[in-house]
Coordinates of C-alpha atoms in Angstrom, one line a residue:
X1 CA -29.6 21.3 5.8
X2 CA -32.0 18.4 5.3
X3 CA -35.6 19.3 4.5
X4 CA -38.7 17.3 5.2
X5 CA -41.6 18.9 3.2
X6 CA -44.4 16.6 4.3
X7 CA -46.7 17.0 6.2
X8 CA -45.2 20.3 7.3
X9 CA -42.0 21.9 6.2
X10 CA -39.2 21.3 8.6
X11 CA -35.4 21.7 8.2
X12 CA -32.7 19.7 10.0
X13 CA -29.3 21.5 10.2
X14 CA -26.4 19.1 10.7
X15 CA -23.6 20.9 12.5
X16 CA -20.1 19.4 12.2
X17 CA -18.1 21.1 9.5
X18 CA -15.9 24.1 10.5
X19 CA -16.1 25.9 7.1
X20 CA -18.2 26.2 4.0
X21 CA -19.9 23.0 2.7
X22 CA -19.1 22.6 -1.0
X23 CA -20.9 19.4 -2.0
X24 CA -23.5 17.0 -0.6
X25 CA -25.0 13.7 -2.0
X26 CA -27.2 10.9 -0.8
X27 CA -26.1 7.3 -1.2
X28 CA -28.2 5.3 -3.7
X29 CA -29.9 3.5 -0.8
X30 CA -30.6 6.8 1.0
X31 CA -29.1 5.6 4.3
X32 CA -26.0 7.9 4.1
X33 CA -25.4 11.5 3.3
X34 CA -21.9 12.6 2.2
X35 CA -20.7 16.2 2.5
X36 CA -17.5 17.9 1.5
X37 CA -16.2 21.1 3.0
X38 CA -13.5 23.7 2.7
X39 CA -12.3 22.5 6.2
X40 CA -10.5 19.8 4.2
X41 CA -12.7 17.0 5.5
X42 CA -15.5 14.7 4.2
X43 CA -18.3 13.7 6.5
X44 CA -20.7 10.8 6.2
X45 CA -24.0 11.3 8.1
X46 CA -26.7 9.0 9.2
X47 CA -29.7 11.1 8.0
X48 CA -31.7 10.9 11.2
X49 CA -32.2 13.0 14.3
X50 CA -29.2 11.7 16.2
X51 CA -26.6 13.4 14.1
X52 CA -24.0 10.6 14.0
X53 CA -21.3 11.1 11.4
X54 CA -17.9 9.8 10.4
X55 CA -15.1 12.2 9.4
X56 CA -12.6 11.5 6.7
X57 CA -9.3 13.3 6.8
X58 CA -7.0 12.7 3.8
X59 CA -6.9 15.9 1.7
X60 CA -4.6 18.7 2.4
X61 CA -6.8 21.4 0.8
X62 CA -10.5 22.2 0.5
X63 CA -12.6 19.3 -0.8
X64 CA -14.8 20.3 -3.8
X65 CA -16.8 17.2 -4.6
X66 CA -18.2 14.0 -3.3
X67 CA -19.9 11.2 -5.3
X68 CA -21.2 7.7 -4.4
X69 CA -20.8 4.7 -6.8
X70 CA -24.1 3.3 -8.1
X71 CA -24.1 0.5 -5.6
X72 CA -23.2 2.7 -2.7
X73 CA -20.0 0.8 -1.8
X74 CA -17.5 3.5 -2.8
X75 CA -17.1 7.2 -2.5
X76 CA -14.9 9.5 -4.7
X77 CA -13.7 12.9 -3.5
X78 CA -12.0 15.7 -5.4
X79 CA -9.9 18.4 -3.8
X80 CA -7.9 21.6 -4.4
X81 CA -4.8 19.6 -3.4
X82 CA -4.9 18.3 -7.1
X83 CA -5.9 14.8 -6.1
X84 CA -8.8 12.4 -6.3
X85 CA -9.4 9.9 -3.6
X86 CA -11.5 6.8 -3.4
X87 CA -12.9 5.3 -0.2
X88 CA -14.5 2.0 0.7
X89 CA -17.8 2.7 2.5
X90 CA -18.3 -0.8 3.9
X91 CA -15.0 -0.9 5.8
X92 CA -14.7 2.8 6.3
X93 CA -11.2 3.1 4.9
X94 CA -9.2 4.9 2.3
X95 CA -8.3 2.9 -0.8
X96 CA -6.2 4.9 -3.3
X97 CA -5.5 8.3 -4.8
X98 CA -5.3 9.5 -8.4
X99 CA -2.7 12.0 -9.4
X100 CA -2.4 13.5 -12.9
X101 CA -4.1 16.9 -12.7
X102 CA -1.8 19.9 -12.4
X103 CA -4.3 22.3 -10.8
X104 CA -7.3 22.2 -8.5
X105 CA -9.7 19.4 -9.1
X106 CA -13.3 20.7 -9.1
X107 CA -15.3 17.6 -9.6
X108 CA -15.1 13.8 -9.8
X109 CA -17.9 11.3 -10.7
X110 CA -18.3 7.6 -11.0
X111 CA -19.7 6.0 -14.2
X112 CA -23.0 4.1 -13.8
X113 CA -21.1 0.8 -13.7
X114 CA -18.4 2.3 -11.3
X115 CA -15.6 1.1 -13.6
X116 CA -14.7 4.6 -14.6
X117 CA -14.2 8.0 -12.9
X118 CA -14.4 11.3 -14.7
X119 CA -12.8 14.4 -13.3
X120 CA -12.4 18.0 -14.3
X121 CA -9.8 20.5 -13.2
X122 CA -8.7 24.1 -13.5
X123 CA -5.8 22.8 -15.6
X124 CA -8.4 22.8 -18.5
X125 CA -8.5 19.1 -18.8
X126 CA -11.2 16.4 -18.3
X127 CA -9.8 13.0 -17.5
X128 CA -11.3 9.5 -17.5
X129 CA -9.8 7.0 -15.0
X130 CA -10.0 3.2 -14.9
X131 CA -10.7 2.2 -11.3
X132 CA -9.2 -1.3 -11.8
X133 CA -5.7 -0.3 -12.8
X134 CA -5.9 3.2 -11.4
X135 CA -4.7 4.8 -14.6
X136 CA -5.9 7.7 -16.8
X137 CA -7.3 6.2 -19.9
X138 CA -8.8 9.2 -21.7
X139 CA -8.0 12.9 -21.7
X140 CA -10.0 15.8 -23.1
X141 CA -8.5 19.3 -23.2
X142 CA -9.8 22.8 -23.8
X143 CA -7.7 25.8 -24.7
X144 CA -10.4 28.4 -23.8
X145 CA -11.7 27.6 -20.3
X146 CA -12.0 24.9 -17.7
X147 CA -14.9 22.7 -16.6
X148 CA -16.6 23.5 -13.3
X149 CA -18.6 20.3 -13.3
X150 CA -18.7 17.0 -15.2
X151 CA -20.9 13.9 -15.2
X152 CA -21.8 10.7 -17.0
X153 CA -25.1 10.2 -18.9
X154 CA -27.3 7.3 -17.6
X155 CA -25.9 4.9 -20.1
X156 CA -22.3 5.8 -19.4
X157 CA -21.4 6.4 -23.0
X158 CA -21.1 10.2 -22.8
X159 CA -20.0 12.9 -20.4
X160 CA -21.3 16.4 -20.1
X161 CA -19.2 19.3 -18.9
X162 CA -20.2 22.7 -17.6
X163 CA -17.6 25.3 -18.7
X164 CA -16.3 28.5 -17.2
X165 CA -16.3 29.8 -20.9
X166 CA -20.2 29.8 -20.8
X167 CA -20.4 26.5 -22.8
X168 CA -21.9 23.1 -22.3
X169 CA -20.2 20.2 -24.1
X170 CA -21.1 16.6 -24.6
X171 CA -18.3 14.2 -25.3
X172 CA -18.5 10.6 -26.5
X173 CA -16.0 8.6 -24.5
X174 CA -16.2 5.6 -26.8
X175 CA -14.3 7.4 -29.6
X176 CA -13.0 10.4 -27.6
X177 CA -14.8 13.1 -29.7
X178 CA -16.8 16.1 -29.0
X179 CA -20.4 15.3 -29.8
X180 CA -22.4 18.5 -29.0
X181 CA -21.4 22.0 -28.1
X182 CA -24.0 24.5 -26.7
X183 CA -23.6 28.2 -26.1
X184 CA -26.8 29.2 -24.4
X185 CA -25.6 31.1 -21.3
X186 CA -24.1 34.5 -20.8
X187 CA -21.9 33.5 -17.8
X188 CA -20.0 30.5 -16.6
X189 CA -22.0 27.3 -16.3
X190 CA -21.7 25.8 -12.8
X191 CA -23.6 22.5 -12.9
X192 CA -25.4 20.1 -15.2
X193 CA -27.7 17.2 -14.6
X194 CA -29.0 14.4 -16.9
X195 CA -32.7 13.4 -16.9
X196 CA -33.1 9.7 -16.1
X197 CA -34.0 9.0 -19.7
X198 CA -30.7 10.5 -20.9
X199 CA -32.6 12.6 -23.4
X200 CA -32.6 15.9 -21.6
X201 CA -29.9 17.9 -19.8
X202 CA -30.5 20.8 -17.4
X203 CA -27.8 23.5 -16.8
X204 CA -27.3 26.1 -14.1
X205 CA -25.3 29.2 -14.6
X206 CA -24.0 32.3 -12.9
X207 CA -26.3 34.4 -15.3
X208 CA -29.1 33.3 -13.0
X209 CA -30.7 31.0 -15.6
X210 CA -31.6 27.4 -15.8
X211 CA -31.7 25.9 -19.3
X212 CA -33.1 22.6 -20.4
X213 CA -31.6 21.0 -23.6
X214 CA -33.2 18.3 -25.8
X215 CA -30.2 16.2 -26.6
X216 CA -31.9 14.1 -29.2
X217 CA -33.0 17.2 -31.2
X218 CA -29.9 19.1 -30.3
X219 CA -31.6 22.3 -29.2
X220 CA -32.6 24.5 -26.3
X221 CA -36.2 23.9 -25.2
X222 CA -36.7 25.7 -21.9
X223 CA -35.2 28.8 -20.1
X224 CA -36.2 29.0 -16.4
X225 CA -36.0 32.2 -14.3
X226 CA -36.5 31.7 -10.6
X227 CA -33.3 32.8 -8.8
X228 CA -32.3 36.4 -8.3
X229 CA -28.5 35.7 -8.6
X230 CA -26.1 33.0 -9.8
X231 CA -27.4 29.5 -9.8
X232 CA -24.7 27.1 -8.3
X233 CA -26.3 23.7 -8.5
X234 CA -29.2 21.8 -10.1
X235 CA -30.2 18.1 -10.0
X236 CA -33.0 15.9 -11.3
X237 CA -34.8 13.5 -9.0
X238 CA -34.1 9.8 -9.4
X239 CA -37.2 9.3 -11.6
X240 CA -36.9 12.7 -13.4
X241 CA -40.3 13.9 -12.3
X242 CA -38.8 16.9 -10.4
X243 CA -35.6 18.8 -10.1
X244 CA -34.1 21.2 -7.5
X245 CA -31.9 24.2 -7.9
X246 CA -29.9 26.3 -5.4
X247 CA -28.3 29.7 -5.8
X248 CA -26.6 32.7 -4.3
X249 CA -30.0 34.1 -3.3
X250 CA -30.0 31.5 -0.5
X251 CA -33.0 29.8 -2.0
X252 CA -33.7 26.2 -3.0
X253 CA -36.3 25.9 -5.7
X254 CA -38.2 22.7 -6.4
X255 CA -39.5 22.3 -9.9
X256 CA -41.8 19.8 -11.6
X257 CA -41.1 18.5 -15.1
X258 CA -43.6 18.1 -17.9
X259 CA -41.6 16.2 -20.5
X260 CA -43.4 14.0 -22.9
X261 CA -42.7 10.3 -22.4
X262 CA -41.9 8.9 -25.9
X263 CA -41.2 5.2 -26.5
X264 CA -37.7 4.3 -27.7
X265 CA -39.1 3.0 -31.0
X266 CA -40.5 6.5 -31.7
X267 CA -37.0 8.0 -31.2
X268 CA -35.5 5.5 -33.6
X269 CA -38.1 6.2 -36.3
X270 CA -37.5 10.0 -35.9
X271 CA -33.8 9.7 -36.2
X272 CA -33.5 6.9 -38.8
X273 CA -32.5 9.5 -41.4
X274 CA -29.4 10.2 -39.3
X275 CA -27.9 6.9 -40.3
X276 CA -27.0 8.5 -43.6
X277 CA -23.2 9.1 -43.9
X278 CA -23.6 12.9 -44.6
X279 CA -26.0 13.5 -41.7
X280 CA -24.8 15.4 -38.6
X281 CA -23.5 13.5 -35.5
X282 CA -26.1 12.7 -32.9
X283 CA -26.5 11.3 -29.4
X284 CA -27.9 8.1 -30.7
X285 CA -25.0 7.5 -33.2
X286 CA -22.6 4.8 -32.3
X287 CA -19.7 6.6 -34.0
X288 CA -20.2 10.4 -34.2
X289 CA -18.4 12.0 -37.1
X290 CA -17.7 15.7 -36.6
X291 CA -18.6 18.0 -33.8
X292 CA -21.2 20.7 -34.4
X293 CA -22.4 23.6 -32.3
X294 CA -25.9 24.2 -31.0
X295 CA -26.9 27.7 -30.1
X296 CA -30.2 29.1 -28.8
X297 CA -32.9 28.9 -31.4
X298 CA -36.1 31.0 -31.8
X299 CA -39.1 29.2 -30.4
X300 CA -37.7 28.1 -27.1
X301 CA -40.0 28.6 -24.1
X302 CA -39.1 31.0 -21.3
X303 CA -40.6 30.4 -17.9
X304 CA -40.6 32.9 -15.0
X305 CA -42.3 31.3 -12.0
X306 CA -41.7 34.2 -9.5
X307 CA -45.4 35.0 -9.4
X308 CA -46.6 31.5 -8.9
X309 CA -43.9 30.0 -6.7
X310 CA -44.7 28.8 -3.2
X311 CA -42.3 30.6 -0.9
X312 CA -41.6 28.3 2.0
X313 CA -39.1 30.8 3.4
X314 CA -41.8 33.3 4.3
X315 CA -43.7 30.8 6.4
X316 CA -40.7 30.5 8.7
X317 CA -40.3 26.7 8.9
X318 CA -38.8 25.4 12.1
X319 CA -35.1 24.5 12.0
X320 CA -33.7 21.8 14.2
X321 CA -29.9 21.9 14.9
X322 CA -28.3 18.5 15.1
X323 CA -24.7 18.3 16.5
X324 CA -22.3 15.7 15.1
X325 CA -20.9 12.9 17.3
X326 CA -18.2 11.5 15.0
X327 CA -15.4 9.1 14.4
X328 CA -12.4 10.0 12.3
X329 CA -10.6 8.2 9.5
X330 CA -7.4 9.4 8.0
X331 CA -4.9 8.0 5.5
X332 CA -2.5 7.7 8.4
X333 CA -4.7 5.1 10.1
X334 CA -5.4 2.9 7.1
X335 CA -3.4 0.0 8.5
X336 CA -5.3 0.2 11.9
X337 CA -8.7 0.3 10.2
X338 CA -8.1 -2.7 8.0
X339 CA -9.6 -5.9 9.3
X340 CA -8.4 -9.5 9.2
X341 CA -9.2 -11.6 6.2
X342 CA -11.5 -13.9 8.2
X343 CA -13.5 -11.0 9.7
X344 CA -16.6 -9.7 8.0
X345 CA -17.4 -6.1 9.0
X346 CA -21.2 -5.5 8.6
X347 CA -23.0 -2.2 8.5
X348 CA -21.7 1.2 7.6
X349 CA -19.3 2.8 10.1
X350 CA -20.1 0.3 12.9
X351 CA -23.6 1.8 13.2
X352 CA -26.1 -0.5 15.0
X353 CA -29.0 0.7 12.9
X354 CA -27.3 -0.6 9.8
X355 CA -26.0 -4.0 11.1
X356 CA -27.1 -6.9 8.9
X357 CA -28.5 -10.1 10.4
X358 CA -25.5 -12.2 9.5
X359 CA -22.9 -10.2 11.4
X360 CA -20.5 -12.1 13.7
X361 CA -21.2 -11.7 17.4
X362 CA -17.8 -10.0 18.0
X363 CA -18.6 -7.3 15.5
X364 CA -22.1 -6.9 16.9
X365 CA -20.8 -6.6 20.5
X366 CA -18.1 -4.1 19.5
X367 CA -20.7 -2.1 17.7
X368 CA -23.0 -2.1 20.7
X369 CA -20.1 -0.8 22.9
X370 CA -19.5 2.1 20.5
X371 CA -23.2 2.9 20.4
X372 CA -23.5 3.0 24.2
X373 CA -20.5 5.3 24.4
X374 CA -22.0 7.7 21.9
X375 CA -25.4 7.6 23.6
X376 CA -23.9 8.5 27.0
X377 CA -22.0 11.4 25.4
X378 CA -25.2 12.7 23.9
X379 CA -26.9 12.6 27.3
X380 CA -24.2 14.6 29.0
X381 CA -22.1 17.1 27.0
X382 CA -20.8 17.3 23.4
X383 CA -17.8 15.2 22.5
X384 CA -15.8 18.3 21.4
X385 CA -16.4 20.0 24.8
X386 CA -15.3 16.8 26.6
X387 CA -12.0 16.8 24.7
X388 CA -11.4 20.4 25.4
X389 CA -12.0 19.9 29.2
X390 CA -9.7 16.9 29.3
X391 CA -7.0 19.0 27.6
X392 CA -7.5 21.8 30.1
X393 CA -7.2 19.3 33.0
X394 CA -4.0 17.9 31.6
X395 CA -2.5 21.3 31.3
X396 CA -3.5 22.2 34.9
X397 CA -1.9 19.0 36.2
X398 CA 1.3 19.8 34.3
X399 CA 1.3 23.4 35.7
X400 CA 0.7 22.1 39.3
X401 CA 3.6 19.6 39.1
X402 CA 5.9 22.4 37.8
X403 CA 4.7 24.7 40.6
X404 CA 5.7 22.1 43.3
X405 CA 8.9 21.3 41.5
X406 CA 10.0 24.9 41.3
X407 CA 9.0 25.8 44.9
X408 CA 12.1 26.8 46.9
X409 CA 13.4 25.0 50.0
X410 CA 12.9 27.9 52.4
X411 CA 9.4 28.2 51.2
X412 CA 8.7 24.6 51.9
X413 CA 10.1 24.8 55.4
X414 CA 8.1 27.9 56.2
X415 CA 4.9 26.2 55.0
X416 CA 5.6 23.0 57.0
X417 CA 6.3 25.1 60.2
X418 CA 3.0 26.9 59.7
X419 CA 1.1 23.7 59.2
X420 CA 2.7 22.3 62.4
X421 CA 1.8 25.4 64.4
X422 CA -1.8 25.0 63.4
X423 CA -1.8 21.3 64.4
X424 CA -2.5 19.9 60.9
X425 CA -0.5 16.7 61.5
X426 CA 2.9 17.4 59.9
X427 CA 5.4 15.1 61.4
X428 CA 8.8 16.3 62.6
X429 CA 10.6 13.7 60.5
X430 CA 9.1 15.1 57.3
X431 CA 10.4 18.6 58.2
X432 CA 13.9 17.2 58.9
X433 CA 13.9 15.5 55.5
X434 CA 13.1 18.7 53.8
X435 CA 15.7 20.5 55.7
X436 CA 18.2 18.0 54.3
X437 CA 16.9 18.6 50.8
X438 CA 15.3 15.2 50.3
X439 CA 11.9 14.9 48.6
X440 CA 9.2 13.2 50.7
X441 CA 5.5 12.8 50.5
X442 CA 3.3 14.5 53.1
X443 CA -0.2 14.5 54.2
X444 CA -1.9 17.7 53.2
X445 CA -5.0 17.0 55.2

C-alpha cells in the first residue's frame, strides 16, 4: 500500500501479486516502485492512480529482497532459489545471476557506487560481489546464526548485518574484519538502517523493540517501544529527519528524529585519541585492529510513545484499490527484449509518461501504441479477465469441432431430413453426399 498523508490520509492499494509481498523499495528518483513477492515474481510499478506495472519472472522460488542502484539504472533481487539476479531498468531486461550461496538468500543490496553487491543467506555467510567481473570478492561467515538483513553504510566502507542470533555486527570491507558487535536485543534482529550521516544505526527486532546505536561512541542511545509484536522492518528517510517502522501488529509507525547535528571537525577532535596504537578500533579508523563487543549500557533512553502516538488507523482513512495492467519479462525472453545497437530505448518500460524528449520517433510511436492498448483495456475489463475469456472461447471452439467430428453418419442424415421437412433450404445434393460418407459444408440458416 502507498500512503499519502497530506492533506488527508489516504491509502492506495496496488493489486497484482498473487502471494505475500516480502519487500518494497522506491527508485532514487521516486518514479518507480519495486516489489518482491512469494509468488516468485518482481513487479515494477508506476506510483500513480493508473496501476501500470511490469512483471519480472526469473526466480524459481519466493523472492525475498529488491534493491535499486543509487542511480536507479539497475535492480538486484534475492530469492530462496539461492540466486541473486541483476536487472537493467532502462531496457527492461535481465542481465546476469550470481550463484555461490548454498541456502536461501534473504537479502541483497547495492553499494553506494553500485560497483559492489552485498548478500546474506541462511548458509550463515555474507558475500561481497564485484558487479564488473560478477565474482565473489569477500566472504564473511558466522558459526552461530545467519543474517536476516544486510546493508552498506553511506560511505560504502562498512556493512551492517542483522543476525538471527540477536546480534548486530558492523564489518569493515576494506580489511575484511569485524569492527563492532552489539548484543542489545532479546530476539532475532530483522532489519537495520543507516542514518544519512552514517553515524547512527537503527535496528528492528522480533522482541518488539527498535534500538538506535551511536556508531561513533559505540553504544546504545535509544530504545523505542511502539509496536505490540515483532518489528519486521525499519528505514530512515533520505535526509534522516524521520524513520518508519512496520511490524506484525499491522501498524506502520512514523517517527521523528532529534539527533544533534555535529560538524565533522568536532568528530575528529573527539576521536583524535583513538589514533593511538593501543586504542580500541573505531568506525573512523582506516585500519581497525581487533573486534570488540558493545552491550547495552546504563544511561540509555527508553521511549514508549503509545500514549502520544497519532493513530491514523482509528480514523478509517479511505483505501483505493488499483489493479495492475502489466507486461512480463522473463529470462526466457532476454533475446527478444534486447534492442539493436543503433536503437536507443527511452523511458522506463515503454511508459509514455517517462519518455525523454530525445527519443526516436519509432520508439515514441511504439510506446503510444502500447499506451492506447492499455487505456482501452482499462476502459473495458481487466486484462486477466480478458485472457481467461479468450481461453474459454478457444476451449469451446475445440469442443464444438470435436462434437461435429464425432457425430455419427445416421445422426447427420436424420438431422438433414428434418431440416428438409421444415423447409430450411438443405439441398438434396448435400444429403446424397453425406449418404456416401463425404464431408461437405452446408448452410445452417
